[in-house]
mmCIF file of C-alpha atoms in Angstrom:
data_model
loop_
_atom_site.group_PDB
_atom_site.id
_atom_site.type_symbol
_atom_site.label_atom_id
_atom_site.label_comp_id
_atom_site.label_asym_id
_atom_site.label_seq_id
_atom_site.Cartn_x
_atom_site.Cartn_y
_atom_site.Cartn_z
ATOM 1 C CA UNK A 297 -0.010 -0.129 -0.144
ATOM 2 C CA UNK A 298 1.110 3.347 -0.311
ATOM 3 C CA UNK A 299 3.201 5.270 2.085
ATOM 4 C CA UNK A 300 5.491 8.267 1.828
ATOM 5 C CA UNK A 301 8.359 6.082 1.416
ATOM 6 C CA UNK A 302 10.491 6.577 -1.609
ATOM 7 C CA UNK A 303 10.562 3.469 -2.702
ATOM 8 C CA UNK A 304 6.751 3.286 -3.440
ATOM 9 C CA UNK A 305 5.732 1.824 -6.932
ATOM 10 C CA UNK A 306 3.333 4.337 -7.811
ATOM 11 C CA UNK A 307 0.630 6.886 -5.959
ATOM 12 C CA UNK A 308 -2.827 5.763 -5.640
ATOM 13 C CA UNK A 309 -5.937 7.399 -6.991
ATOM 14 C CA UNK A 310 -9.683 7.359 -7.123
ATOM 15 C CA UNK A 311 -11.363 6.321 -10.316
ATOM 16 C CA UNK A 312 -14.861 7.354 -11.223
ATOM 17 C CA UNK A 313 -17.549 4.876 -12.359
ATOM 18 C CA UNK A 314 -16.915 5.549 -15.992
ATOM 19 C CA UNK A 315 -13.541 5.051 -15.656
ATOM 20 C CA UNK A 316 -13.778 2.068 -13.636
ATOM 21 C CA UNK A 317 -16.054 0.608 -16.042
ATOM 22 C CA UNK A 318 -13.926 1.530 -18.773
ATOM 23 C CA UNK A 319 -10.898 -0.124 -17.362
ATOM 24 C CA UNK A 320 -13.197 -3.000 -16.282
ATOM 25 C CA UNK A 321 -15.833 -3.750 -18.937
ATOM 26 C CA UNK A 322 -17.508 -6.758 -17.690
ATOM 27 C CA UNK A 323 -17.447 -5.573 -13.898
ATOM 28 C CA UNK A 324 -20.811 -5.471 -12.169
ATOM 29 C CA UNK A 325 -22.262 -2.303 -12.880
ATOM 30 C CA UNK A 326 -25.187 -2.601 -9.882
ATOM 31 C CA UNK A 327 -24.477 -0.252 -6.909
ATOM 32 C CA UNK A 328 -20.560 0.616 -8.538
ATOM 33 C CA UNK A 329 -19.716 4.111 -7.139
ATOM 34 C CA UNK A 330 -16.344 4.010 -8.689
ATOM 35 C CA UNK A 331 -12.926 2.497 -7.398
ATOM 36 C CA UNK A 332 -9.181 3.132 -5.683
ATOM 37 C CA UNK A 333 -6.239 2.360 -7.881
ATOM 38 C CA UNK A 334 -3.331 1.406 -5.881
ATOM 39 C CA UNK A 335 0.026 -0.362 -6.551
ATOM 40 C CA UNK A 336 1.774 -3.513 -5.433
ATOM 41 C CA UNK A 337 3.996 -6.107 -6.735
ATOM 42 C CA UNK A 338 3.608 -9.792 -7.463
ATOM 43 C CA UNK A 339 5.767 -12.794 -7.312
ATOM 44 C CA UNK A 340 6.031 -16.549 -8.322
ATOM 45 C CA UNK A 341 6.668 -17.962 -4.961
ATOM 46 C CA UNK A 342 8.569 -20.934 -6.037
ATOM 47 C CA UNK A 343 11.071 -18.935 -8.043
ATOM 48 C CA UNK A 344 11.498 -16.421 -5.287
ATOM 49 C CA UNK A 345 12.109 -19.374 -2.923
ATOM 50 C CA UNK A 346 15.121 -20.375 -5.395
ATOM 51 C CA UNK A 347 16.091 -17.222 -5.761
ATOM 52 C CA UNK A 348 16.765 -17.037 -1.746
ATOM 53 C CA UNK A 349 18.172 -20.357 -1.579
ATOM 54 C CA UNK A 350 21.119 -19.514 -4.131
ATOM 55 C CA UNK A 351 21.609 -16.095 -2.772
ATOM 56 C CA UNK A 352 22.587 -18.096 0.637
ATOM 57 C CA UNK A 353 24.894 -20.013 -1.451
ATOM 58 C CA UNK A 354 26.324 -17.405 -2.989
ATOM 59 C CA UNK A 355 27.004 -15.738 -0.023
ATOM 60 C CA UNK A 356 29.073 -18.592 1.654
ATOM 61 C CA UNK A 357 26.185 -21.109 2.605
ATOM 62 C CA UNK A 358 25.099 -24.239 1.773
ATOM 63 C CA UNK A 359 21.984 -25.830 0.729
ATOM 64 C CA UNK A 360 21.145 -29.449 1.278
ATOM 65 C CA UNK A 361 18.091 -30.878 -1.008
ATOM 66 C CA UNK A 362 15.528 -33.211 -0.133
ATOM 67 C CA UNK A 363 17.087 -33.762 3.320
ATOM 68 C CA UNK A 364 14.828 -34.712 6.360
ATOM 69 C CA UNK A 365 15.402 -33.858 9.919
ATOM 70 C CA UNK A 366 15.339 -37.057 11.907
ATOM 71 C CA UNK A 367 16.686 -36.171 15.459
ATOM 72 C CA UNK A 368 18.753 -33.574 16.800
ATOM 73 C CA UNK A 369 22.552 -33.925 18.048
ATOM 74 C CA UNK A 370 22.904 -32.936 21.929
ATOM 75 C CA UNK A 371 26.116 -32.423 23.840
ATOM 76 C CA UNK A 372 26.103 -31.171 27.292
ATOM 77 C CA UNK A 373 22.408 -30.373 27.440
ATOM 78 C CA UNK A 374 23.059 -28.188 24.223
ATOM 79 C CA UNK A 375 22.030 -28.921 20.522
ATOM 80 C CA UNK A 376 24.989 -28.697 18.256
ATOM 81 C CA UNK A 377 23.303 -29.980 14.930
ATOM 82 C CA UNK A 378 20.857 -32.562 13.366
ATOM 83 C CA UNK A 379 20.952 -36.025 11.710
ATOM 84 C CA UNK A 380 19.086 -35.979 8.452
ATOM 85 C CA UNK A 381 18.167 -38.263 5.833
ATOM 86 C CA UNK A 382 18.512 -37.805 2.334
ATOM 87 C CA UNK A 383 15.098 -38.876 1.003
ATOM 88 C CA UNK A 384 16.143 -40.202 -2.228
ATOM 89 C CA UNK A 385 19.132 -41.939 -1.280
ATOM 90 C CA UNK A 386 18.143 -42.904 2.058
ATOM 91 C CA UNK A 387 21.491 -42.049 3.431
ATOM 92 C CA UNK A 388 22.075 -40.365 6.727
ATOM 93 C CA UNK A 389 24.408 -38.045 7.919
ATOM 94 C CA UNK A 390 25.076 -35.248 10.520
ATOM 95 C CA UNK A 391 25.168 -31.816 10.032
ATOM 96 C CA UNK A 392 26.830 -29.616 12.886
ATOM 97 C CA UNK A 393 26.204 -26.127 13.517
ATOM 98 C CA UNK A 394 26.880 -23.448 16.511
ATOM 99 C CA UNK A 395 22.837 -22.752 16.169
ATOM 100 C CA UNK A 396 19.940 -24.517 14.827
ATOM 101 C CA UNK A 397 17.528 -22.418 13.365
ATOM 102 C CA UNK A 398 14.074 -24.050 13.538
ATOM 103 C CA UNK A 399 11.752 -22.705 10.229
ATOM 104 C CA UNK A 400 9.537 -25.436 9.243
ATOM 105 C CA UNK A 401 6.113 -23.430 9.179
ATOM 106 C CA UNK A 402 3.289 -25.600 9.490
ATOM 107 C CA UNK A 403 5.195 -28.343 11.252
ATOM 108 C CA UNK A 404 5.953 -25.754 13.921
ATOM 109 C CA UNK A 405 4.590 -26.382 17.538
ATOM 110 C CA UNK A 406 0.999 -26.372 17.647
ATOM 111 C CA UNK A 407 0.562 -24.564 20.630
ATOM 112 C CA UNK A 408 2.743 -21.493 19.287
ATOM 113 C CA UNK A 409 0.759 -21.242 16.013
ATOM 114 C CA UNK A 410 -2.627 -21.339 14.580
ATOM 115 C CA UNK A 411 -2.749 -22.651 10.884
ATOM 116 C CA UNK A 412 -5.437 -21.216 8.427
ATOM 117 C CA UNK A 413 -6.105 -22.598 4.691
ATOM 118 C CA UNK A 414 -5.813 -20.182 1.697
ATOM 119 C CA UNK A 415 -7.395 -21.885 -1.159
ATOM 120 C CA UNK A 416 -6.835 -20.795 -5.008
ATOM 121 C CA UNK A 417 -8.010 -21.560 -8.569
ATOM 122 C CA UNK A 418 -6.273 -20.742 -11.602
ATOM 123 C CA UNK A 419 -8.658 -19.994 -14.466
ATOM 124 C CA UNK A 420 -7.745 -20.362 -18.026
ATOM 125 C CA UNK A 421 -6.581 -17.332 -19.751
ATOM 126 C CA UNK A 422 -8.438 -13.874 -19.096
ATOM 127 C CA UNK A 423 -11.960 -14.500 -18.829
ATOM 128 C CA UNK A 424 -12.470 -11.131 -16.871
ATOM 129 C CA UNK A 425 -10.872 -9.150 -19.526
ATOM 130 C CA UNK A 426 -8.740 -7.569 -16.727
ATOM 131 C CA UNK A 427 -4.950 -6.098 -16.964
ATOM 132 C CA UNK A 428 -4.437 -5.556 -13.338
ATOM 133 C CA UNK A 429 -5.459 -7.510 -10.169
ATOM 134 C CA UNK A 430 -8.924 -6.587 -8.679
ATOM 135 C CA UNK A 431 -9.725 -6.675 -5.450
ATOM 136 C CA UNK A 432 -13.138 -7.829 -4.165
ATOM 137 C CA UNK A 433 -15.114 -7.896 -0.910
ATOM 138 C CA UNK A 434 -16.779 -11.549 -0.502
ATOM 139 C CA UNK A 435 -20.648 -11.272 -1.393
ATOM 140 C CA UNK A 436 -20.736 -14.012 1.537
ATOM 141 C CA UNK A 437 -18.791 -13.012 4.701
ATOM 142 C CA UNK A 438 -17.061 -9.547 3.450
ATOM 143 C CA UNK A 439 -13.529 -10.780 3.402
ATOM 144 C CA UNK A 440 -11.102 -9.523 0.945
ATOM 145 C CA UNK A 441 -10.129 -11.509 -2.569
ATOM 146 C CA UNK A 442 -8.544 -10.853 -5.339
ATOM 147 C CA UNK A 443 -8.347 -11.682 -9.293
ATOM 148 C CA UNK A 444 -4.736 -11.400 -10.130
ATOM 149 C CA UNK A 445 -3.243 -11.963 -13.993
ATOM 150 C CA UNK A 446 -0.944 -14.456 -13.269
ATOM 151 C CA UNK A 447 1.394 -16.409 -15.626
ATOM 152 C CA UNK A 448 -0.850 -15.722 -18.703
ATOM 153 C CA UNK A 449 -3.910 -16.689 -16.870
ATOM 154 C CA UNK A 450 -5.626 -15.561 -13.694
ATOM 155 C CA UNK A 451 -5.442 -16.609 -10.368
ATOM 156 C CA UNK A 452 -8.628 -15.920 -7.836
ATOM 157 C CA UNK A 453 -8.092 -16.340 -4.307
ATOM 158 C CA UNK A 454 -7.807 -16.475 -1.479
ATOM 159 C CA UNK A 455 -10.071 -18.157 1.337
ATOM 160 C CA UNK A 456 -8.663 -17.991 5.057
ATOM 161 C CA UNK A 457 -10.480 -20.841 6.905
ATOM 162 C CA UNK A 458 -8.962 -22.711 10.503
ATOM 163 C CA UNK A 459 -7.011 -26.049 9.291
ATOM 164 C CA UNK A 460 -7.144 -28.591 11.887
ATOM 165 C CA UNK A 461 -5.719 -31.802 9.794
ATOM 166 C CA UNK A 462 -2.618 -32.849 8.557
ATOM 167 C CA UNK A 463 -0.164 -30.881 6.268
ATOM 168 C CA UNK A 464 -0.235 -34.119 4.038
ATOM 169 C CA UNK A 465 -4.333 -33.966 3.452
ATOM 170 C CA UNK A 466 -4.249 -30.597 2.360
ATOM 171 C CA UNK A 467 -6.334 -29.689 -0.612
ATOM 172 C CA UNK A 468 -9.116 -27.315 -2.007
ATOM 173 C CA UNK A 469 -12.594 -28.509 -1.374
ATOM 174 C CA UNK A 470 -15.712 -27.776 -2.855
ATOM 175 C CA UNK A 471 -16.816 -25.548 -0.313
ATOM 176 C CA UNK A 472 -13.504 -23.456 -0.958
ATOM 177 C CA UNK A 473 -14.119 -23.648 -4.794
ATOM 178 C CA UNK A 474 -17.775 -22.551 -4.505
ATOM 179 C CA UNK A 475 -16.588 -19.687 -1.966
ATOM 180 C CA UNK A 476 -14.427 -18.294 -4.554
ATOM 181 C CA UNK A 477 -16.442 -18.472 -7.550
ATOM 182 C CA UNK A 478 -19.298 -16.908 -5.850
ATOM 183 C CA UNK A 479 -17.370 -13.749 -5.389
ATOM 184 C CA UNK A 480 -15.818 -13.761 -9.085
ATOM 185 C CA UNK A 481 -19.791 -14.042 -10.502
ATOM 186 C CA UNK A 482 -20.844 -11.697 -8.185
ATOM 187 C CA UNK A 483 -18.743 -8.991 -9.596
ATOM 188 C CA UNK A 484 -18.214 -10.324 -13.115
ATOM 189 C CA UNK A 485 -22.003 -11.550 -13.518
ATOM 190 C CA UNK A 486 -21.667 -11.941 -17.391
ATOM 191 C CA UNK A 487 -18.735 -14.246 -17.302
ATOM 192 C CA UNK A 488 -19.662 -17.641 -17.214
ATOM 193 C CA UNK A 489 -17.193 -20.117 -15.452
ATOM 194 C CA UNK A 490 -17.169 -23.946 -15.968
ATOM 195 C CA UNK A 491 -15.420 -26.433 -15.088
ATOM 196 C CA UNK A 492 -13.504 -26.476 -18.339
ATOM 197 C CA UNK A 493 -12.206 -22.897 -17.511
ATOM 198 C CA UNK A 494 -10.468 -24.142 -14.261
ATOM 199 C CA UNK A 495 -6.558 -25.463 -14.928
ATOM 200 C CA UNK A 496 -5.783 -26.234 -11.484
ATOM 201 C CA UNK A 497 -6.443 -25.312 -7.794
ATOM 202 C CA UNK A 498 -3.862 -25.405 -5.096
ATOM 203 C CA UNK A 499 -3.901 -24.503 -1.328
ATOM 204 C CA UNK A 500 -1.578 -23.559 1.216
ATOM 205 C CA UNK A 501 -1.127 -22.933 4.824
ATOM 206 C CA UNK A 502 -0.730 -19.832 6.867
ATOM 207 C CA UNK A 503 1.064 -19.965 10.295
ATOM 208 C CA UNK A 504 -0.457 -17.411 12.737
ATOM 209 C CA UNK A 505 0.527 -16.451 16.129
ATOM 210 C CA UNK A 506 -1.868 -18.286 18.054
ATOM 211 C CA UNK A 507 -4.804 -16.208 19.371
ATOM 212 C CA UNK A 508 -7.947 -16.642 20.234
ATOM 213 C CA UNK A 509 -9.988 -14.351 17.878
ATOM 214 C CA UNK A 510 -12.597 -16.381 16.272
ATOM 215 C CA UNK A 511 -12.391 -14.895 12.914
ATOM 216 C CA UNK A 512 -9.175 -16.088 11.173
ATOM 217 C CA UNK A 513 -8.743 -13.204 9.048
ATOM 218 C CA UNK A 514 -8.429 -10.795 12.101
ATOM 219 C CA UNK A 515 -5.498 -12.865 13.353
ATOM 220 C CA UNK A 516 -2.243 -11.173 13.236
ATOM 221 C CA UNK A 517 0.294 -11.495 10.385
ATOM 222 C CA UNK A 518 3.252 -10.943 12.930
ATOM 223 C CA UNK A 519 5.994 -13.633 13.504
ATOM 224 C CA UNK A 520 6.947 -15.545 16.510
ATOM 225 C CA UNK A 521 10.414 -16.423 17.469
ATOM 226 C CA UNK A 522 11.273 -18.634 20.605
ATOM 227 C CA UNK A 523 14.012 -20.493 22.009
ATOM 228 C CA UNK A 524 13.458 -23.369 24.590
ATOM 229 C CA UNK A 525 16.727 -24.916 24.314
ATOM 230 C CA UNK A 526 20.399 -23.916 24.301
ATOM 231 C CA UNK A 527 21.432 -24.073 20.528
ATOM 232 C CA UNK A 528 18.061 -24.055 18.899
ATOM 233 C CA UNK A 529 15.750 -21.210 17.998
ATOM 234 C CA UNK A 530 12.346 -21.569 16.344
ATOM 235 C CA UNK A 531 10.838 -18.630 13.731
ATOM 236 C CA UNK A 532 7.376 -19.117 12.399
ATOM 237 C CA UNK A 533 4.497 -16.984 11.252
ATOM 238 C CA UNK A 534 4.837 -13.744 9.199
ATOM 239 C CA UNK A 535 4.104 -13.609 5.593
ATOM 240 C CA UNK A 536 6.141 -13.293 2.370
ATOM 241 C CA UNK A 537 6.372 -9.730 2.223
ATOM 242 C CA UNK A 538 8.455 -9.841 5.595
ATOM 243 C CA UNK A 539 10.335 -12.678 5.164
ATOM 244 C CA UNK A 540 13.576 -10.658 4.882
ATOM 245 C CA UNK A 541 12.947 -8.454 7.603
ATOM 246 C CA UNK A 542 12.332 -12.005 9.632
ATOM 247 C CA UNK A 543 15.899 -13.089 8.896
ATOM 248 C CA UNK A 544 17.478 -9.666 9.940
ATOM 249 C CA UNK A 545 15.652 -9.635 13.036
ATOM 250 C CA UNK A 546 16.915 -13.667 13.672
ATOM 251 C CA UNK A 547 20.334 -12.590 12.709
ATOM 252 C CA UNK A 548 20.691 -9.845 15.058
ATOM 253 C CA UNK A 549 19.159 -12.338 18.093
ATOM 254 C CA UNK A 550 21.664 -14.639 17.283
ATOM 255 C CA UNK A 551 24.593 -11.720 17.171
ATOM 256 C CA UNK A 552 23.255 -10.752 20.546
ATOM 257 C CA UNK A 553 23.450 -14.492 21.761
ATOM 258 C CA UNK A 554 26.853 -14.558 20.469
ATOM 259 C CA UNK A 555 29.075 -11.464 20.770
ATOM 260 C CA UNK A 556 31.940 -12.579 18.878
ATOM 261 C CA UNK A 557 29.879 -12.769 15.550
ATOM 262 C CA UNK A 558 29.535 -9.001 15.817
ATOM 263 C CA UNK A 559 33.301 -8.352 15.017
ATOM 264 C CA UNK A 560 32.788 -10.331 11.635
ATOM 265 C CA UNK A 561 32.825 -8.586 8.423
ATOM 266 C CA UNK A 562 29.172 -8.035 7.046
ATOM 267 C CA UNK A 563 28.739 -10.093 3.911
ATOM 268 C CA UNK A 564 27.260 -7.760 1.423
ATOM 269 C CA UNK A 565 24.794 -8.742 -1.065
ATOM 270 C CA UNK A 566 22.811 -5.667 -2.869
ATOM 271 C CA UNK A 567 19.763 -7.984 -3.951
ATOM 272 C CA UNK A 568 18.528 -11.452 -4.321
ATOM 273 C CA UNK A 569 20.408 -13.742 -6.778
ATOM 274 C CA UNK A 570 18.601 -13.721 -10.374
ATOM 275 C CA UNK A 571 17.242 -17.069 -11.265
ATOM 276 C CA UNK A 572 16.887 -18.504 -14.840
ATOM 277 C CA UNK A 573 14.198 -17.176 -16.954
ATOM 278 C CA UNK A 574 10.640 -18.674 -16.387
ATOM 279 C CA UNK A 575 10.390 -21.961 -18.250
ATOM 280 C CA UNK A 576 8.612 -21.968 -21.664
ATOM 281 C CA UNK A 577 5.723 -24.296 -21.714
ATOM 282 C CA UNK A 578 5.274 -23.757 -24.977
ATOM 283 C CA UNK A 579 8.347 -25.748 -26.157
ATOM 284 C CA UNK A 580 9.189 -27.783 -23.510
ATOM 285 C CA UNK A 581 12.534 -30.067 -24.293
ATOM 286 C CA UNK A 582 14.730 -32.608 -22.317
ATOM 287 C CA UNK A 583 17.349 -30.137 -22.690
ATOM 288 C CA UNK A 584 15.698 -27.481 -20.928
ATOM 289 C CA UNK A 585 14.869 -29.715 -18.071
ATOM 290 C CA UNK A 586 18.382 -30.759 -18.005
ATOM 291 C CA UNK A 587 19.473 -27.111 -17.616
ATOM 292 C CA UNK A 588 16.834 -27.028 -14.463
ATOM 293 C CA UNK A 589 18.651 -29.960 -12.843
ATOM 294 C CA UNK A 590 21.873 -28.499 -13.360
ATOM 295 C CA UNK A 591 21.360 -24.806 -12.434
ATOM 296 C CA UNK A 592 18.208 -24.859 -10.180
ATOM 297 C CA UNK A 593 18.510 -27.698 -7.825
ATOM 298 C CA UNK A 594 15.678 -29.818 -9.482
ATOM 299 C CA UNK A 595 16.221 -33.515 -8.410
ATOM 300 C CA UNK A 596 12.975 -35.235 -8.890
ATOM 301 C CA UNK A 597 9.983 -35.256 -11.315
ATOM 302 C CA UNK A 598 7.799 -33.072 -9.034
ATOM 303 C CA UNK A 599 10.592 -30.639 -8.593
ATOM 304 C CA UNK A 600 10.619 -30.226 -12.474
ATOM 305 C CA UNK A 601 6.968 -30.331 -12.994
ATOM 306 C CA UNK A 602 5.404 -28.506 -10.276
ATOM 307 C CA UNK A 603 8.179 -26.304 -8.598
ATOM 308 C CA UNK A 604 10.335 -25.491 -11.345
ATOM 309 C CA UNK A 605 8.339 -25.073 -14.442
ATOM 310 C CA UNK A 606 4.692 -24.592 -13.061
ATOM 311 C CA UNK A 607 3.279 -27.172 -15.626
ATOM 312 C CA UNK A 608 1.472 -28.347 -12.647
ATOM 313 C CA UNK A 609 -0.678 -25.223 -11.844
ATOM 314 C CA UNK A 610 -0.711 -23.987 -15.683
ATOM 315 C CA UNK A 611 -1.563 -26.935 -17.920
ATOM 316 C CA UNK A 612 -4.868 -28.714 -18.237
ATOM 317 C CA UNK A 613 -3.441 -32.163 -17.556
ATOM 318 C CA UNK A 614 -1.394 -30.830 -14.529
ATOM 319 C CA UNK A 615 1.905 -31.887 -16.717
ATOM 320 C CA UNK A 616 0.950 -35.327 -16.683
ATOM 321 C CA UNK A 617 1.759 -35.423 -20.414
ATOM 322 C CA UNK A 618 5.281 -34.190 -19.485
ATOM 323 C CA UNK A 619 6.099 -37.024 -16.825
ATOM 324 C CA UNK A 620 7.974 -39.333 -19.453
ATOM 325 C CA UNK A 621 10.086 -36.182 -20.568
ATOM 326 C CA UNK A 622 10.626 -35.281 -17.269
ATOM 327 C CA UNK A 623 11.654 -38.559 -15.632
ATOM 328 C CA UNK A 624 14.126 -39.310 -18.575
ATOM 329 C CA UNK A 625 15.987 -36.056 -18.097
ATOM 330 C CA UNK A 626 16.000 -37.006 -14.330
ATOM 331 C CA UNK A 627 17.413 -40.436 -15.368
ATOM 332 C CA UNK A 628 20.081 -39.215 -17.868
ATOM 333 C CA UNK A 629 21.228 -36.388 -15.161
ATOM 334 C CA UNK A 630 21.212 -38.007 -12.033
ATOM 335 C CA UNK A 631 21.484 -41.533 -12.880
ATOM 336 C CA UNK A 632 18.756 -42.720 -10.398
ATOM 337 C CA UNK A 633 17.593 -46.537 -10.438
ATOM 338 C CA UNK A 634 14.359 -47.444 -12.198
ATOM 339 C CA UNK A 635 12.458 -48.172 -8.988
ATOM 340 C CA UNK A 636 13.467 -44.522 -7.758
ATOM 341 C CA UNK A 637 11.945 -42.843 -11.086
ATOM 342 C CA UNK A 638 8.755 -44.954 -10.777
ATOM 343 C CA UNK A 639 8.456 -43.948 -7.310
ATOM 344 C CA UNK A 640 8.778 -40.115 -8.379
ATOM 345 C CA UNK A 641 6.036 -40.714 -11.077
ATOM 346 C CA UNK A 642 3.684 -42.321 -8.454
ATOM 347 C CA UNK A 643 4.350 -39.403 -6.325
ATOM 348 C CA UNK A 644 3.613 -36.820 -8.694
ATOM 349 C CA UNK A 645 0.556 -38.477 -10.275
ATOM 350 C CA UNK A 646 -0.725 -38.619 -6.636
ATOM 351 C CA UNK A 647 -0.423 -35.117 -6.384
ATOM 352 C CA UNK A 648 -2.543 -34.675 -9.559
ATOM 353 C CA UNK A 649 -5.045 -36.805 -8.142
ATOM 354 C CA UNK A 650 -5.569 -33.551 -5.517
ATOM 355 C CA UNK A 651 -6.339 -31.569 -8.517
ATOM 356 C CA UNK A 652 -9.791 -33.661 -8.564
ATOM 357 C CA UNK A 653 -12.239 -31.343 -6.627
#
């Protein structure tokens, strides 16, 4: 949102009813009194995550891919590292550290956080004829929703409902779908959305500070940080737009705990490392998949199709037609066994099944 800060993208302004309808010709004219235009930013979250990881590696860190923490290493009543298991090779090894930072999102201690689900729909193309995001208030409960042009299609989201189930069972339900489409139909009544217009659905979990407010949308988006054991600190909550400041706050806390660290020279970086251009789904090839394996840490079929190329979200078959090509690239580059490739294919097909709402 706009503030007097010098780095704002642009200044907000009011639009009349006519100006609004000129901009959004398919919008509901009923009770329309105009609108307000403001500026914000958008991202592809998986690309941003990869960029942050590569930035960490560029300034001296090490990233361990597909590694699951199975236990903490303790010495003299202090946590000094973790034992991890490679989820592909099943090899186990120890990683030692002066401090272990626990940043596991929805797997955080449930007494400290409250999880809410955000469901989304990606519609094919641009059925609403919009050239910018549109903010809507749900006609059901008044909560803020969005229509967002995204990767050549339109994203509709998001819900905000309490979630008590396991992370593995997370999916979009029919009630989520109807809630989102009800708002879209209310504001754009002449646009008929059919099942064939839906490319994909997906849901994520917000980790919010544990509070007693009954309405999830009223919950604070501030993060929590706590340490119950020496050598171990947990950080959770916050949101995408605050992840850098969360990291800076955590590092400052660690320096206070370790005064000798303050004498170290600060590692300069001006911006996050750029990652390769967005994968072009119009002309997929094994060579392009191989580049993603070599330069973007892709190690599984799901990595390639869901988290690097977004074929899972942006193709009508959720990337099913690219499975053979992706698995060949994985086999050629990483020389996995046939059993491991089959396991990855089955895992990806199981993810596609979650799309069936």
